[in-house]
């Protein structure tokens, strides 16, 4: 699963005031517009919201025109950590754009893209006892550095002040998990985990770190 991470511009993610009404409207009057399908509080820290986006497959040719259309429902997962950090499932970029526009217009919630700092990636690797599979790094001048040459320096406290991690892929080394996790400086996170519990724990850990940063 791939997610894009955002932070709240101001205040808190105040969603509960209108959520029941929005969900009721979805069930009673399904429209062609994006809508909230469900909302679940998973813990004191995590809230799970599902958006419904009606879409359609179109088949045809450039010269011959549209031959057929097939309507379908696309459901997008969104996780809110401590009312500050938001993980939006990234299936298509335009779906993410539609969700951001809906949050802003319907709930007055404004989100901004965030980056995953090098120190946060280091903390995540350490937390999961990660076996690094791939490391893309630049120095403080923005020049590309061969990740294989500096991977042994990752545990050093000075690493984050000398290098910036653009992306890292590592395998979790824990008794109950060998999930593969990829983190990207541009605010993307990918995991192959099939365990909801471990995915929620990952979001909770990363979201907490990002929430603490500026």
Coordinates of N, CA and C in Angstrom, one line a residue:
X1 N 0.8 -1.2 0.0 CA 0.0 0.0 0.0 C 0.9 1.2 0.0
X2 N 0.4 2.3 -0.8 CA 1.2 3.5 -0.8 C 0.4 4.7 -0.3
X3 N 1.0 5.5 0.5 CA 0.3 6.6 1.1 C 1.1 7.9 1.0
X4 N 0.4 9.0 0.9 CA 1.0 10.3 0.8 C 0.7 11.0 2.2
X5 N 1.7 11.6 2.8 CA 1.5 12.2 4.1 C 1.4 13.7 4.0
X6 N 0.4 14.2 4.8 CA 0.1 15.6 4.9 C 0.0 16.1 6.4
X7 N 0.2 17.4 6.6 CA 0.0 17.9 7.9 C -1.0 19.0 7.8
X8 N -1.7 19.1 9.0 CA -2.8 20.2 9.0 C -2.1 21.5 9.0
X9 N -2.7 22.5 8.3 CA -2.2 23.8 8.2 C -2.4 24.6 9.5
X10 N -3.6 24.5 10.0 CA -3.8 25.2 11.3 C -4.8 24.4 12.1
X11 N -4.7 24.5 13.4 CA -5.7 23.9 14.3 C -5.6 22.4 14.3
X12 N -6.8 21.8 14.5 CA -6.9 20.3 14.5 C -7.8 19.8 13.4
X13 N -7.7 18.5 13.2 CA -8.6 17.9 12.1 C -10.0 17.7 12.7
X14 N -10.8 18.7 12.8 CA -12.1 18.7 13.4 C -13.1 18.2 12.3
X15 N -13.3 16.9 12.4 CA -14.1 16.2 11.4 C -15.5 15.7 11.9
X16 N -15.6 15.5 13.2 CA -16.7 14.9 13.8 C -18.0 15.7 13.7
X17 N -17.9 17.0 13.6 CA -19.2 17.8 13.6 C -20.1 17.4 12.5
X18 N -19.6 17.1 11.3 CA -20.4 16.9 10.1 C -20.4 15.5 9.6
X19 N -19.6 14.6 10.2 CA -19.3 13.3 9.6 C -20.6 12.4 9.5
X20 N -21.4 12.4 10.5 CA -22.6 11.6 10.5 C -23.6 12.0 9.4
X21 N -23.7 13.3 9.3 CA -24.6 13.9 8.3 C -24.1 13.5 6.9
X22 N -22.8 13.6 6.7 CA -22.2 13.3 5.4 C -22.4 11.8 5.0
X23 N -22.1 11.0 6.0 CA -22.3 9.5 5.8 C -23.7 9.2 5.5
X24 N -24.6 9.8 6.2 CA -26.1 9.6 6.0 C -26.4 10.0 4.5
X25 N -26.0 11.1 4.1 CA -26.3 11.6 2.8 C -25.7 10.6 1.7
X26 N -24.6 10.0 2.0 CA -24.0 9.1 1.0 C -24.9 7.9 0.9
X27 N -25.4 7.3 2.0 CA -26.2 6.1 2.0 C -27.6 6.4 1.4
X28 N -28.1 7.5 1.7 CA -29.5 7.8 1.2 C -29.6 8.4 -0.2
X29 N -28.5 9.2 -0.5 CA -28.6 9.9 -1.8 C -27.3 9.8 -2.5
X30 N -26.9 8.6 -3.1 CA -25.7 8.5 -3.7 C -25.6 9.4 -5.0
X31 N -24.6 10.2 -5.1 CA -24.4 11.1 -6.2 C -23.1 10.8 -6.9
X32 N -22.9 11.6 -7.9 CA -21.6 11.5 -8.7 C -20.5 12.2 -8.0
X33 N -20.7 12.8 -6.8 CA -19.7 13.6 -6.1 C -18.9 12.7 -5.1
X34 N -17.7 13.1 -4.8 CA -17.0 12.5 -3.8 C -17.7 12.6 -2.4
X35 N -17.6 11.6 -1.6 CA -18.3 11.6 -0.3 C -17.6 10.8 0.7
X36 N -18.0 11.0 2.0 CA -17.4 10.2 3.1 C -18.3 8.9 3.2
X37 N -17.6 7.8 3.2 CA -18.3 6.5 3.3 C -18.4 6.0 4.7
X38 N -17.3 6.2 5.5 CA -17.3 5.7 6.9 C -16.2 6.4 7.7
X39 N -16.3 6.3 9.0 CA -15.3 6.9 9.9 C -15.3 6.0 11.1
X40 N -14.1 5.6 11.5 CA -13.9 4.7 12.6 C -12.7 5.2 13.5
X41 N -12.9 5.3 14.8 CA -11.9 5.6 15.7 C -11.1 4.4 16.1
X42 N -9.9 4.2 15.7 CA -9.2 2.9 15.9 C -8.5 2.9 17.3
X43 N -8.1 4.1 17.8 CA -7.5 4.2 19.1 C -7.6 5.7 19.5
X44 N -7.0 6.0 20.6 CA -6.9 7.4 21.0 C -6.1 8.3 20.1
X45 N -5.3 7.6 19.3 CA -4.4 8.4 18.4 C -4.8 8.3 16.9
X46 N -5.5 7.3 16.5 CA -5.7 7.1 15.1 C -7.2 7.0 14.7
X47 N -7.5 7.8 13.7 CA -8.9 7.8 13.1 C -8.8 7.3 11.7
X48 N -9.7 6.4 11.3 CA -9.8 5.9 9.9 C -11.0 6.4 9.2
X49 N -10.8 7.1 8.1 CA -11.9 7.6 7.3 C -11.8 7.0 5.9
X50 N -12.9 6.6 5.3 CA -12.9 6.1 4.0 C -13.8 7.0 3.1
X51 N -13.2 7.5 2.0 CA -13.8 8.3 1.0 C -14.3 7.4 -0.1
X52 N -15.5 7.8 -0.6 CA -16.0 7.1 -1.8 C -15.9 8.1 -3.0
X53 N -15.3 7.6 -4.1 CA -15.2 8.4 -5.3 C -15.8 7.6 -6.5
X54 N -17.0 8.0 -7.0 CA -17.6 7.4 -8.1 C -16.8 7.7 -9.4
X55 N -16.5 6.7 -10.1 CA -15.7 6.9 -11.4 C -16.3 5.9 -12.4
X56 N -15.7 6.0 -13.6 CA -16.1 5.1 -14.7 C -15.0 4.7 -15.6
X57 N -15.0 3.4 -16.0 CA -14.0 3.0 -17.0 C -14.6 3.4 -18.4
X58 N -13.7 3.9 -19.3 CA -14.2 4.3 -20.6 C -13.3 3.5 -21.6
X59 N -14.0 2.9 -22.6 CA -13.3 2.2 -23.6 C -13.7 2.8 -25.0
X60 N -12.8 2.8 -25.9 CA -13.0 3.3 -27.2 C -11.7 3.6 -27.9
X61 N -11.8 4.4 -29.0 CA -10.6 4.8 -29.7 C -10.6 6.3 -30.0
X62 N -9.4 6.8 -30.3 CA -9.2 8.2 -30.5 C -10.1 8.6 -31.7
X63 N -10.1 7.9 -32.8 CA -10.8 8.2 -34.0 C -12.3 7.8 -33.9
X64 N -12.5 6.6 -33.3 CA -13.9 6.1 -33.3 C -14.7 6.6 -32.2
X65 N -14.1 7.2 -31.2 CA -14.9 7.8 -30.0 C -15.1 6.7 -29.0
X66 N -15.9 7.1 -28.0 CA -16.2 6.3 -26.8 C -17.2 5.2 -27.3
X67 N -16.8 3.9 -26.9 CA -17.7 2.8 -27.3 C -18.5 2.3 -26.1
X68 N -18.0 2.4 -24.9 CA -18.7 1.9 -23.7 C -18.2 2.5 -22.4
X69 N -19.0 2.6 -21.4 CA -18.6 3.1 -20.1 C -19.1 2.1 -19.1
X70 N -18.3 2.0 -18.0 CA -18.7 1.1 -16.9 C -18.4 1.8 -15.6
X71 N -19.5 2.1 -14.8 CA -19.4 2.8 -13.6 C -18.8 1.9 -12.5
X72 N -18.0 2.5 -11.6 CA -17.5 1.7 -10.5 C -17.3 2.6 -9.3
X73 N -17.1 2.1 -8.1 CA -16.9 2.8 -6.9 C -15.4 2.6 -6.5
X74 N -14.7 3.7 -6.2 CA -13.4 3.7 -5.7 C -13.4 4.2 -4.3
X75 N -12.8 3.4 -3.4 CA -12.8 3.7 -2.0 C -11.3 4.0 -1.6
X76 N -11.1 5.1 -0.9 CA -9.8 5.6 -0.6 C -9.7 5.7 0.9
X77 N -8.6 5.1 1.5 CA -8.4 5.1 2.9 C -7.6 6.4 3.3
X78 N -8.0 6.9 4.5 CA -7.4 8.1 5.0 C -7.2 7.9 6.5
X79 N -6.0 8.1 7.1 CA -5.8 7.9 8.5 C -5.3 9.2 9.1
X80 N -5.9 9.6 10.2 CA -5.5 10.8 10.9 C -4.8 10.4 12.2
X81 N -3.6 11.0 12.4 CA -2.8 10.7 13.6 C -2.9 11.9 14.5
X82 N -3.4 11.7 15.7 CA -3.4 12.8 16.7 C -4.0 14.1 16.2
X83 N -4.9 14.0 15.3 CA -5.6 15.3 14.7 C -4.6 16.2 14.1
X84 N -3.4 15.7 13.7 CA -2.4 16.6 13.1 C -1.8 16.1 11.8
X85 N -1.5 14.8 11.7 CA -0.9 14.2 10.5 C -1.9 13.3 9.8
X86 N -1.9 13.4 8.5 CA -2.9 12.7 7.7 C -2.2 11.8 6.6
X87 N -2.5 10.5 6.6 CA -2.0 9.6 5.6 C -3.2 9.3 4.6
X88 N -3.0 9.7 3.3 CA -4.0 9.4 2.3 C -3.5 8.4 1.4
X89 N -4.3 7.3 1.2 CA -3.9 6.2 0.3 C -3.8 6.8 -1.1
X90 N -2.7 6.5 -1.7 CA -2.4 7.1 -3.0 C -2.6 6.0 -4.1
X91 N -3.7 6.1 -4.8 CA -4.0 5.1 -5.9 C -3.8 5.9 -7.2
X92 N -4.4 7.0 -7.3 CA -4.2 7.9 -8.4 C -4.0 9.4 -7.9
X93 N -3.1 10.1 -8.4 CA -2.9 11.5 -7.9 C -4.1 12.3 -8.0
X94 N -5.0 12.2 -9.0 CA -6.2 13.0 -9.1 C -7.2 12.7 -8.0
X95 N -7.2 11.4 -7.5 CA -8.1 11.0 -6.4 C -7.6 11.8 -5.2
X96 N -6.3 11.8 -4.9 CA -5.8 12.6 -3.8 C -6.2 14.1 -3.9
X97 N -6.1 14.6 -5.1 CA -6.5 16.0 -5.3 C -7.9 16.2 -5.0
X98 N -8.8 15.3 -5.4 CA -10.2 15.5 -5.1 C -10.5 15.4 -3.6
X99 N -9.8 14.5 -2.9 CA -10.0 14.4 -1.5 C -9.6 15.7 -0.8
X100 N -8.4 16.3 -1.2 CA -8.0 17.5 -0.6 C -8.9 18.6 -0.8
X101 N -9.5 18.7 -2.0 CA -10.5 19.7 -2.3 C -11.7 19.6 -1.5
X102 N -12.2 18.3 -1.4 CA -13.4 18.0 -0.6 C -13.2 18.4 0.9
X103 N -12.1 18.1 1.5 CA -11.8 18.4 2.9 C -11.8 19.9 3.1
X104 N -11.3 20.6 2.1 CA -11.2 22.1 2.2 C -12.6 22.7 2.0
X105 N -13.4 22.3 1.0 CA -14.7 22.9 0.7 C -15.8 22.5 1.7
X106 N -15.8 21.2 2.1 CA -16.9 20.7 2.9 C -16.6 20.8 4.4
X107 N -15.3 20.7 4.8 CA -15.0 20.7 6.2 C -14.1 21.8 6.7
X108 N -13.7 22.7 5.8 CA -12.8 23.8 6.1 C -11.5 23.2 6.6
X109 N -11.0 22.1 6.1 CA -9.8 21.5 6.6 C -8.7 21.7 5.5
X110 N -7.6 22.3 5.8 CA -6.6 22.6 4.8 C -5.3 21.8 5.2
X111 N -4.9 21.0 4.2 CA -3.7 20.2 4.5 C -2.5 20.6 3.6
X112 N -1.3 20.4 4.1 CA -0.1 20.8 3.3 C 0.8 19.5 3.2
X113 N 1.4 19.4 2.1 CA 2.4 18.3 1.9 C 3.5 18.4 2.9
X114 N 4.0 17.3 3.4 CA 5.1 17.4 4.3 C 6.3 16.5 3.8
X115 N 7.4 16.7 4.4 CA 8.6 15.9 4.0 C 8.9 15.0 5.2
X116 N 9.6 13.9 4.9 CA 10.0 13.0 6.0 C 11.5 13.3 6.1
X117 N 11.8 13.9 7.3 CA 13.2 14.3 7.5 C 14.1 13.1 7.7
X118 N 15.4 13.3 7.4 CA 16.4 12.2 7.5 C 16.4 11.6 8.9
X119 N 16.3 12.4 10.0 CA 16.3 11.9 11.3 C 15.1 11.0 11.6
X120 N 14.0 11.4 11.0 CA 12.8 10.5 11.2 C 13.0 9.2 10.5
X121 N 13.6 9.2 9.3 CA 13.9 7.9 8.7 C 14.9 7.1 9.5
X122 N 15.9 7.7 10.0 CA 16.8 7.0 10.9 C 16.1 6.4 12.1
X123 N 15.3 7.2 12.7 CA 14.5 6.7 13.9 C 13.7 5.5 13.5
X124 N 13.1 5.5 12.4 CA 12.2 4.5 11.9 C 13.0 3.2 11.7
X125 N 14.1 3.3 11.0 CA 15.0 2.2 10.8 C 15.4 1.5 12.1
X126 N 15.8 2.4 13.1 CA 16.3 1.9 14.4 C 15.1 1.2 15.1
X127 N 13.9 1.9 15.1 CA 12.7 1.3 15.8 C 12.4 -0.1 15.3
X128 N 12.5 -0.3 14.0 CA 12.2 -1.6 13.4 C 13.4 -2.5 13.2
X129 N 14.5 -2.1 13.8 CA 15.7 -2.9 13.6 C 15.9 -3.3 12.1
X130 N 15.7 -2.3 11.3 CA 15.6 -2.5 9.8 C 16.9 -2.9 9.1
X131 N 16.7 -3.8 8.2 CA 17.8 -4.3 7.3 C 17.7 -3.5 6.0
X132 N 18.6 -2.5 5.9 CA 18.4 -1.5 4.7 C 18.7 -2.2 3.4
X133 N 17.8 -2.2 2.5 CA 17.9 -2.8 1.2 C 18.4 -1.8 0.1
X134 N 17.9 -0.6 0.2 CA 18.3 0.4 -0.7 C 18.3 1.8 0.0
X135 N 19.3 2.6 -0.4 CA 19.5 3.9 0.2 C 19.9 4.9 -0.8
X136 N 19.0 5.9 -1.0 CA 19.3 7.0 -1.9 C 19.6 8.3 -1.1
X137 N 20.8 8.8 -1.3 CA 21.3 9.9 -0.4 C 21.9 11.0 -1.2
X138 N 21.8 12.3 -0.7 CA 22.5 13.4 -1.2 C 23.3 14.1 0.0
X139 N 24.3 14.8 -0.4 CA 25.0 15.5 0.7 C 24.3 16.9 0.9
X140 N 24.9 17.7 1.8 CA 24.2 19.0 2.1 C 24.3 20.0 0.9
X141 N 25.1 19.7 -0.1 CA 25.1 20.5 -1.3 C 24.2 20.1 -2.3
X142 N 23.5 19.0 -2.1 CA 22.5 18.5 -3.0 C 23.1 17.5 -4.0
X143 N 24.3 17.2 -3.9 CA 25.0 16.2 -4.8 C 24.7 14.8 -4.4
X144 N 24.5 13.9 -5.4 CA 24.1 12.5 -5.1 C 25.3 11.8 -4.6
X145 N 25.1 11.0 -3.6 CA 26.1 10.2 -2.9 C 25.7 8.7 -3.1
X146 N 26.7 7.9 -3.4 CA 26.5 6.4 -3.5 C 26.0 5.9 -2.1
X147 N 24.8 5.5 -2.0 CA 24.3 5.0 -0.8 C 25.0 3.8 -0.2
X148 N 25.6 3.0 -1.1 CA 26.3 1.8 -0.6 C 27.6 2.2 0.1
X149 N 28.1 3.4 -0.1 CA 29.3 3.8 0.5 C 29.1 4.5 1.9
X150 N 27.9 4.9 2.1 CA 27.6 5.6 3.4 C 26.6 4.8 4.3
X151 N 26.1 3.7 3.8 CA 25.1 2.9 4.6 C 25.6 2.5 6.0
X152 N 26.9 2.3 6.1 CA 27.5 1.9 7.3 C 27.6 3.0 8.3
X153 N 27.4 4.3 7.8 CA 27.4 5.5 8.7 C 26.0 5.8 9.3
X154 N 25.0 5.1 8.8 CA 23.6 5.4 9.3 C 23.5 5.5 10.8
X155 N 24.1 4.6 11.6 CA 23.9 4.6 13.0 C 24.5 5.8 13.7
X156 N 25.4 6.5 13.0 CA 26.1 7.6 13.6 C 25.2 8.8 13.9
X157 N 25.4 9.5 15.0 CA 24.5 10.6 15.3 C 24.7 11.8 14.4
X158 N 25.8 11.8 13.7 CA 26.1 13.0 12.9 C 25.6 12.8 11.4
X159 N 25.1 11.6 11.1 CA 24.6 11.3 9.8 C 23.7 12.3 9.2
X160 N 22.6 12.7 10.1 CA 21.6 13.6 9.6 C 22.1 15.0 9.4
X161 N 23.2 15.4 10.0 CA 23.7 16.7 9.7 C 24.7 16.7 8.5
X162 N 25.1 15.6 8.0 CA 26.0 15.5 6.9 C 25.3 15.1 5.6
X163 N 24.2 14.3 5.7 CA 23.5 13.8 4.5 C 22.0 13.9 4.7
X164 N 21.4 13.9 3.5 CA 19.9 13.8 3.5 C 19.5 12.6 2.8
X165 N 18.6 11.8 3.4 CA 18.1 10.6 2.8 C 16.9 11.0 1.9
X166 N 17.1 10.7 0.6 CA 16.0 10.9 -0.4 C 14.9 9.8 -0.3
X167 N 15.4 8.6 -0.1 CA 14.5 7.4 0.0 C 15.3 6.3 0.6
X168 N 14.6 5.4 1.3 CA 15.2 4.3 1.9 C 14.2 3.1 2.0
X169 N 14.6 2.0 1.6 CA 13.8 0.8 1.7 C 14.5 -0.2 2.7
X170 N 13.7 -0.7 3.7 CA 14.3 -1.6 4.6 C 13.3 -2.7 5.0
X171 N 13.9 -3.8 5.4 CA 13.1 -4.9 5.9 C 13.1 -5.0 7.4
X172 N 11.8 -5.1 8.0 CA 11.7 -5.1 9.4 C 12.3 -6.4 9.9
X173 N 13.0 -6.3 11.0 CA 13.6 -7.5 11.7 C 13.0 -7.6 13.1
X174 N 11.8 -8.2 13.1 CA 11.2 -8.4 14.4 C 10.6 -9.8 14.4
X175 N 10.3 -10.3 15.6 CA 9.8 -11.7 15.7 C 8.5 -11.9 14.9
X176 N 7.6 -10.9 14.9 CA 6.3 -11.1 14.3 C 6.2 -10.4 12.9
X177 N 7.4 -9.9 12.4 CA 7.3 -9.2 11.1 C 8.6 -9.2 10.4
X178 N 8.4 -9.3 9.0 CA 9.6 -9.1 8.1 C 9.1 -8.2 7.0
X179 N 8.2 -7.3 7.3 CA 7.6 -6.4 6.3 C 8.6 -5.5 5.6
X180 N 8.4 -5.2 4.4 CA 9.2 -4.2 3.7 C 8.6 -2.9 3.7
X181 N 9.4 -1.9 4.1 CA 8.9 -0.5 4.3 C 9.8 0.4 3.5
X182 N 9.2 1.3 2.7 CA 9.9 2.3 1.9 C 9.5 3.7 2.4
X183 N 10.4 4.6 2.7 CA 10.1 6.0 3.1 C 10.8 6.9 2.0
X184 N 10.1 8.0 1.7 CA 10.6 8.9 0.7 C 10.5 10.3 1.3
X185 N 11.6 11.1 1.0 CA 11.6 12.4 1.6 C 10.4 13.3 1.2
X186 N 9.9 13.0 0.0 CA 8.8 13.8 -0.5 C 7.4 13.5 0.2
X187 N 7.5 12.7 1.3 CA 6.3 12.4 2.0 C 5.5 11.2 1.6
X188 N 6.1 10.3 1.0 CA 5.4 9.0 0.6 C 6.0 7.9 1.5
X189 N 5.1 6.9 1.7 CA 5.4 5.8 2.5 C 4.7 4.5 1.9
X190 N 5.5 3.5 1.7 CA 5.0 2.3 1.0 C 5.3 1.1 1.9
X191 N 4.3 0.2 2.1 CA 4.6 -1.0 2.9 C 3.9 -2.2 2.2
X192 N 4.5 -3.4 2.3 CA 3.9 -4.6 1.7 C 3.2 -5.4 2.8
X193 N 3.0 -4.8 4.0 CA 2.4 -5.5 5.1 C 1.0 -5.8 4.8
X194 N 0.6 -7.1 5.2 CA -0.8 -7.5 5.1 C -1.6 -7.4 6.4
X195 N -0.8 -6.9 7.4 CA -1.4 -6.8 8.8 C -1.9 -5.4 9.1
X196 N -3.2 -5.3 9.3 CA -3.7 -4.0 9.7 C -3.1 -3.4 10.9
X197 N -2.8 -4.3 11.9 CA -2.2 -3.8 13.2 C -0.9 -3.2 12.9
X198 N 0.0 -3.9 12.1 CA 1.3 -3.4 11.9 C 1.3 -2.1 11.1
X199 N 0.3 -2.0 10.1 CA 0.2 -0.8 9.4 C -0.2 0.4 10.3
X200 N -1.1 0.1 11.2 CA -1.5 1.2 12.1 C -0.4 1.6 13.0
X201 N 0.4 0.6 13.5 CA 1.5 0.9 14.3 C 2.6 1.7 13.6
X202 N 2.8 1.4 12.3 CA 3.7 2.2 11.5 C 3.2 3.6 11.3
X203 N 2.0 3.8 11.0 CA 1.4 5.2 10.9 C 1.5 5.9 12.2
X204 N 1.2 5.2 13.3 CA 1.3 5.9 14.6 C 2.7 6.4 14.9
X205 N 3.7 5.5 14.6 CA 5.1 5.9 14.9 C 5.6 7.0 14.0
X206 N 5.4 6.9 12.7 CA 5.8 7.9 11.8 C 5.0 9.2 12.0
X207 N 3.7 9.1 12.2 CA 2.9 10.3 12.4 C 3.3 11.1 13.6
X208 N 3.6 10.3 14.7 CA 4.0 11.0 15.9 C 5.3 11.7 15.7
X209 N 6.3 11.1 15.0 CA 7.6 11.8 14.7 C 7.4 13.1 13.8
X210 N 6.5 12.9 12.8 CA 6.3 14.1 11.9 C 5.5 15.2 12.7
X211 N 4.6 14.8 13.6 CA 3.8 15.7 14.4 C 4.7 16.5 15.3
X212 N 5.8 15.9 15.7 CA 6.7 16.6 16.6 C 7.7 17.6 15.9
X213 N 7.8 17.3 14.6 CA 8.7 18.2 13.8 C 8.0 19.4 13.3
X214 N 8.7 20.4 12.8 CA 8.1 21.6 12.3 C 7.6 21.5 10.9

